[in-house]
CSV table of C-alpha atoms in Angstrom, one decimal:
chain,number,residue,atom,x,y,z
P,1,GLU,CA,-32.6,-10.9,24.9
P,2,ALA,CA,-33.3,-13.4,22.1
P,3,GLN,CA,-31.4,-12.6,18.8
P,4,LEU,CA,-30.9,-14.2,15.5
P,5,LEU,CA,-28.0,-13.3,13.0
P,6,GLU,CA,-28.0,-14.7,9.4
P,7,SER,CA,-25.0,-14.9,7.4
P,8,GLY,CA,-23.9,-16.5,4.0
P,9,GLY,CA,-25.8,-14.5,1.4
P,10,GLY,CA,-24.1,-13.3,-1.7
P,11,LEU,CA,-24.2,-13.4,-5.4
P,12,VAL,CA,-24.3,-16.7,-7.1
P,13,GLN,CA,-24.8,-18.0,-10.7
P,14,PRO,CA,-28.0,-19.9,-11.6
P,15,GLY,CA,-27.4,-23.6,-11.0
P,16,GLY,CA,-25.0,-22.8,-8.2
P,17,SER,CA,-25.2,-23.4,-4.4
P,18,LEU,CA,-24.9,-21.5,-1.2
P,19,ARG,CA,-25.2,-22.3,2.6
P,20,LEU,CA,-27.0,-19.9,4.8
P,21,SER,CA,-26.4,-19.8,8.6
P,22,CYS,CA,-28.4,-18.3,11.5
P,23,ALA,CA,-26.8,-18.0,14.9
P,24,ALA,CA,-29.1,-17.9,17.8
P,25,SER,CA,-28.6,-16.4,21.2
P,26,GLY,CA,-30.4,-15.4,24.2
P,27,PHE,CA,-32.8,-18.4,24.4
P,28,THR,CA,-32.6,-22.2,24.4
P,29,PHE,CA,-32.2,-22.9,20.9
P,30,SER,CA,-32.9,-26.6,21.2
P,31,SER,CA,-36.5,-25.9,22.5
P,32,TYR,CA,-37.9,-24.3,19.6
P,33,ALA,CA,-38.8,-25.0,16.0
P,34,MET,CA,-37.2,-22.6,13.4
P,35,SER,CA,-38.0,-21.3,9.9
P,36,TRP,CA,-36.7,-19.7,6.9
P,37,VAL,CA,-38.8,-16.9,5.3
P,38,ARG,CA,-37.8,-15.0,2.2
P,39,GLN,CA,-38.8,-11.8,0.6
P,40,ALA,CA,-38.0,-11.0,-3.0
P,41,PRO,CA,-37.3,-7.4,-3.9
P,42,GLY,CA,-40.4,-5.3,-3.5
P,43,LYS,CA,-42.5,-8.4,-2.9
P,44,GLY,CA,-44.3,-9.9,0.1
P,45,LEU,CA,-43.2,-12.6,2.6
P,46,GLU,CA,-42.9,-16.2,1.5
P,47,TRP,CA,-42.4,-19.1,4.0
P,48,VAL,CA,-39.7,-21.4,2.8
P,49,SER,CA,-39.1,-24.1,5.4
P,50,ILE,CA,-39.5,-25.2,9.0
P,51,ILE,CA,-37.5,-27.6,11.2
P,52,SER,CA,-38.6,-29.0,14.5
P,53,ASN,CA,-36.6,-28.4,17.7
P,54,SER,CA,-35.0,-31.8,17.4
P,55,GLY,CA,-34.4,-31.5,13.7
P,56,GLY,CA,-36.4,-34.7,13.2
P,57,SER,CA,-39.2,-33.1,11.4
P,58,THR,CA,-38.9,-30.7,8.3
P,59,TYR,CA,-41.3,-29.2,5.9
P,60,TYR,CA,-40.7,-27.1,2.7
P,61,ALA,CA,-42.6,-24.8,0.4
P,62,ASP,CA,-43.3,-26.6,-3.1
P,63,SER,CA,-41.2,-23.9,-4.7
P,64,VAL,CA,-38.0,-25.0,-3.1
P,65,LYS,CA,-38.7,-28.7,-2.4
P,66,GLY,CA,-35.7,-30.9,-3.6
P,67,ARG,CA,-33.5,-27.9,-3.9
P,68,LEU,CA,-33.3,-26.4,-0.5
P,69,THR,CA,-32.4,-28.3,2.7
P,70,VAL,CA,-32.8,-27.0,6.1
P,71,SER,CA,-30.8,-28.4,9.1
P,72,ARG,CA,-29.7,-27.4,12.5
P,73,ASP,CA,-26.8,-28.0,15.1
P,74,ASN,CA,-28.3,-27.6,18.6
P,75,SER,CA,-24.9,-27.8,20.1
P,76,LYS,CA,-23.9,-24.9,18.1
P,77,ASN,CA,-27.2,-23.0,18.4
P,78,THR,CA,-27.1,-22.6,14.6
P,79,LEU,CA,-29.8,-23.2,11.9
P,80,TYR,CA,-28.7,-23.7,8.3
P,81,LEU,CA,-30.3,-23.6,4.8
P,82,GLN,CA,-28.4,-25.5,2.2
P,83,MET,CA,-29.4,-24.0,-1.2
P,84,ASN,CA,-28.7,-26.0,-4.5
P,85,SER,CA,-29.8,-25.5,-8.1
P,86,LEU,CA,-30.4,-22.0,-7.6
P,87,ARG,CA,-32.8,-20.1,-10.0
P,88,ALA,CA,-33.2,-16.4,-10.6
P,89,GLU,CA,-36.5,-16.6,-8.8
P,90,ASP,CA,-34.8,-17.6,-5.6
P,91,THR,CA,-33.3,-14.0,-5.4
P,92,ALA,CA,-34.6,-12.6,-2.1
P,93,VAL,CA,-33.7,-11.5,1.4
P,94,TYR,CA,-33.8,-14.7,3.6
P,95,TYR,CA,-34.9,-14.4,7.3
P,96,CYS,CA,-34.5,-17.1,9.9
P,97,ALA,CA,-37.4,-16.9,12.5
P,98,LYS,CA,-38.1,-18.6,15.8
P,99,SER,CA,-41.4,-20.3,16.6
P,100,TYR,CA,-43.3,-18.8,19.7
P,101,GLY,CA,-43.6,-21.3,22.4
P,102,SER,CA,-41.5,-24.4,22.8
P,103,GLY,CA,-41.9,-27.8,21.1
P,104,SER,CA,-44.8,-27.5,18.5
P,105,LEU,CA,-44.3,-26.7,14.9
P,106,MET,CA,-47.7,-25.0,14.9
P,107,ARG,CA,-46.6,-21.5,16.1
P,108,ALA,CA,-46.3,-18.0,15.0
P,109,PHE,CA,-42.7,-16.6,14.6
P,110,ASP,CA,-41.9,-14.2,17.3
P,111,ILE,CA,-38.1,-13.5,16.5
P,112,TRP,CA,-36.8,-12.6,13.3
P,113,GLY,CA,-33.2,-11.9,12.1
P,114,GLN,CA,-32.2,-9.1,10.1
P,115,GLY,CA,-31.9,-11.2,6.8
P,116,THR,CA,-29.3,-12.0,4.4
P,117,MET,CA,-29.6,-11.2,0.7
P,118,VAL,CA,-29.1,-14.0,-1.9
P,119,THR,CA,-28.8,-12.7,-5.5
P,120,VAL,CA,-29.0,-15.3,-8.2
P,121,SER,CA,-27.6,-13.8,-11.6
P,122,SER,CA,-25.1,-14.5,-14.2
T,1,ASP,CA,-53.0,-26.0,0.0
T,2,ILE,CA,-54.9,-23.3,2.0
T,3,GLN,CA,-54.7,-19.9,0.4
T,4,MET,CA,-54.7,-16.8,2.5
T,5,THR,CA,-56.3,-13.7,0.8
T,6,GLN,CA,-55.9,-10.2,2.4
T,7,SER,CA,-58.0,-7.2,1.6
T,8,PRO,CA,-57.5,-4.5,0.7
T,9,SER,CA,-54.1,-4.7,-0.8
T,10,SER,CA,-53.6,-1.1,0.2
T,11,LEU,CA,-55.3,1.8,2.0
T,12,SER,CA,-54.8,5.4,3.0
T,13,ALA,CA,-56.3,6.7,6.1
T,14,SER,CA,-56.0,9.8,8.4
T,15,VAL,CA,-54.3,9.9,11.7
T,16,GLY,CA,-56.7,8.9,14.4
T,17,ASP,CA,-58.9,6.9,12.0
T,18,ARG,CA,-60.0,3.2,12.6
T,19,VAL,CA,-58.3,0.9,10.2
T,20,THR,CA,-59.5,-2.7,9.3
T,21,ILE,CA,-57.7,-5.3,7.3
T,22,THR,CA,-59.4,-8.6,6.6
T,23,CYS,CA,-57.8,-12.0,5.9
T,24,ARG,CA,-59.6,-14.9,4.5
T,25,ALA,CA,-58.6,-18.6,4.5
T,26,SER,CA,-59.8,-20.9,1.7
T,27,GLN,CA,-60.4,-23.5,4.3
T,28,GLY,CA,-61.0,-23.5,8.1
T,29,ILE,CA,-57.8,-22.9,10.2
T,30,SER,CA,-59.5,-22.7,13.7
T,31,ASN,CA,-57.4,-19.6,15.4
T,32,TYR,CA,-54.0,-20.6,14.0
T,33,LEU,CA,-53.6,-17.1,12.6
T,34,ALA,CA,-50.9,-14.5,13.1
T,35,TRP,CA,-50.6,-11.0,12.2
T,36,TYR,CA,-47.2,-9.2,11.2
T,37,GLN,CA,-46.2,-5.7,10.7
T,38,GLN,CA,-43.4,-4.7,8.4
T,39,GLN,CA,-42.4,-1.1,8.6
T,40,PRO,CA,-40.4,0.3,5.5
T,41,GLY,CA,-37.0,-1.2,5.5
T,42,LYS,CA,-37.5,-3.2,8.6
T,43,VAL,CA,-37.8,-6.7,9.7
T,44,PRO,CA,-41.4,-8.2,10.1
T,45,LYS,CA,-42.7,-8.0,13.6
T,46,LEU,CA,-45.3,-10.4,15.3
T,47,LEU,CA,-48.3,-8.4,16.3
T,48,ILE,CA,-50.9,-10.9,17.1
T,49,PHE,CA,-51.1,-14.8,17.4
T,50,ALA,CA,-53.8,-17.2,17.9
T,51,ALA,CA,-56.0,-14.8,15.9
T,52,SER,CA,-56.7,-12.4,18.9
T,53,THR,CA,-53.6,-12.7,21.5
T,54,LEU,CA,-51.7,-9.5,21.4
T,55,GLN,CA,-47.9,-10.0,21.3
T,56,SER,CA,-46.0,-8.6,24.4
T,57,GLY,CA,-45.1,-4.9,23.8
T,58,VAL,CA,-47.7,-4.2,21.0
T,59,PRO,CA,-49.7,-1.2,21.5
T,60,SER,CA,-53.3,-1.8,22.7
T,61,ARG,CA,-54.7,0.0,19.7
T,62,PHE,CA,-54.1,-3.2,17.6
T,63,SER,CA,-56.4,-6.0,18.0
T,64,GLY,CA,-57.5,-9.3,16.0
T,65,SER,CA,-60.6,-11.2,15.8
T,66,GLY,CA,-61.9,-14.2,14.0
T,67,SER,CA,-61.9,-18.0,13.7
T,68,GLY,CA,-62.3,-20.6,10.9
T,69,THR,CA,-62.0,-18.7,7.6
T,70,ASP,CA,-62.5,-15.0,8.3
T,71,PHE,CA,-60.1,-12.9,10.4
T,72,THR,CA,-59.8,-9.2,11.0
T,73,LEU,CA,-57.0,-6.9,12.2
T,74,THR,CA,-58.0,-3.7,13.6
T,75,ILE,CA,-56.0,-0.5,14.4
T,76,SER,CA,-58.3,1.5,16.6
T,77,SER,CA,-56.5,5.0,16.1
T,78,LEU,CA,-54.1,5.1,13.3
T,79,GLN,CA,-50.7,6.6,14.3
T,80,PRO,CA,-47.9,7.7,12.0
T,81,GLU,CA,-45.6,5.0,13.1
T,82,ASP,CA,-48.2,2.4,11.9
T,83,VAL,CA,-47.2,3.1,8.3
T,84,ALA,CA,-46.4,-0.4,7.1
T,85,THR,CA,-47.2,-3.5,5.3
T,86,TYR,CA,-49.3,-5.9,7.3
T,87,TYR,CA,-49.4,-9.6,6.6
T,88,CYS,CA,-51.5,-12.6,8.1
T,89,GLN,CA,-50.1,-16.1,8.3
T,90,LYS,CA,-51.7,-19.4,8.9
T,91,TYR,CA,-49.9,-21.9,11.0
T,92,ASN,CA,-52.2,-24.9,11.6
T,93,SER,CA,-50.4,-27.1,9.2
T,94,ALA,CA,-48.0,-27.0,6.2
T,95,PRO,CA,-47.4,-24.8,4.5
T,96,TRP,CA,-47.2,-21.8,6.7
T,97,THR,CA,-48.6,-19.4,4.2
T,98,PHE,CA,-48.6,-15.7,4.3
T,99,GLY,CA,-51.2,-13.4,3.0
T,100,GLN,CA,-50.2,-11.1,0.1
T,101,GLY,CA,-49.9,-8.2,2.4
T,102,THR,CA,-51.8,-4.7,3.0
T,103,LYS,CA,-50.0,-1.6,2.7
T,104,VAL,CA,-51.2,1.2,5.1
T,105,GLU,CA,-50.4,4.8,4.4
T,106,ILE,CA,-51.2,8.0,5.9
T,107,LYS,CA,-53.6,10.3,4.0
């Protein structure tokens, strides 16, 4: 059974940094694009970033461009999100999600992790 | 960027009712449209992809239609477990934008 497990969330001061991890199991991680999606408390879903299966292509929402960086280690079946220069508006549950169907970035997200909470506050 | 607009923002219906949610893209996206269900306190779940393809394990009372700019999610007979917020999402190109969500409640 395909599973995703996020970790690394917590409380951080404005301007600070955090690195989220997403451990994958139950599927061939290196075959699928992976994404980060966030949800602020009481709000809707916001797509954050996507990375191709090889890691060679990445895309970001305008709201995080230049501050958040997605990467992956296919030898460790792990997705990462490096978060720098954090702002209060980055406070949210961060989900990692697997793309449906191998290879392409242009896919829906069929498997989601449980999420990890990031709180940016002084 | 292409904007995704859902309507209504919320609705209340009786058990057994037919429920329809619409999603409009500001530009054509062919059929690169997914629908997700997020039950209260739960993780989002993929219901439909490619505008009308039901994800494995999803009850057949859910259906999707549309292409280009206008899309519809229909629940043919609303059940208590369908109480949730529903989101559409485009995935034809960056950014992979979600709609603002439609909250479905039981009357």
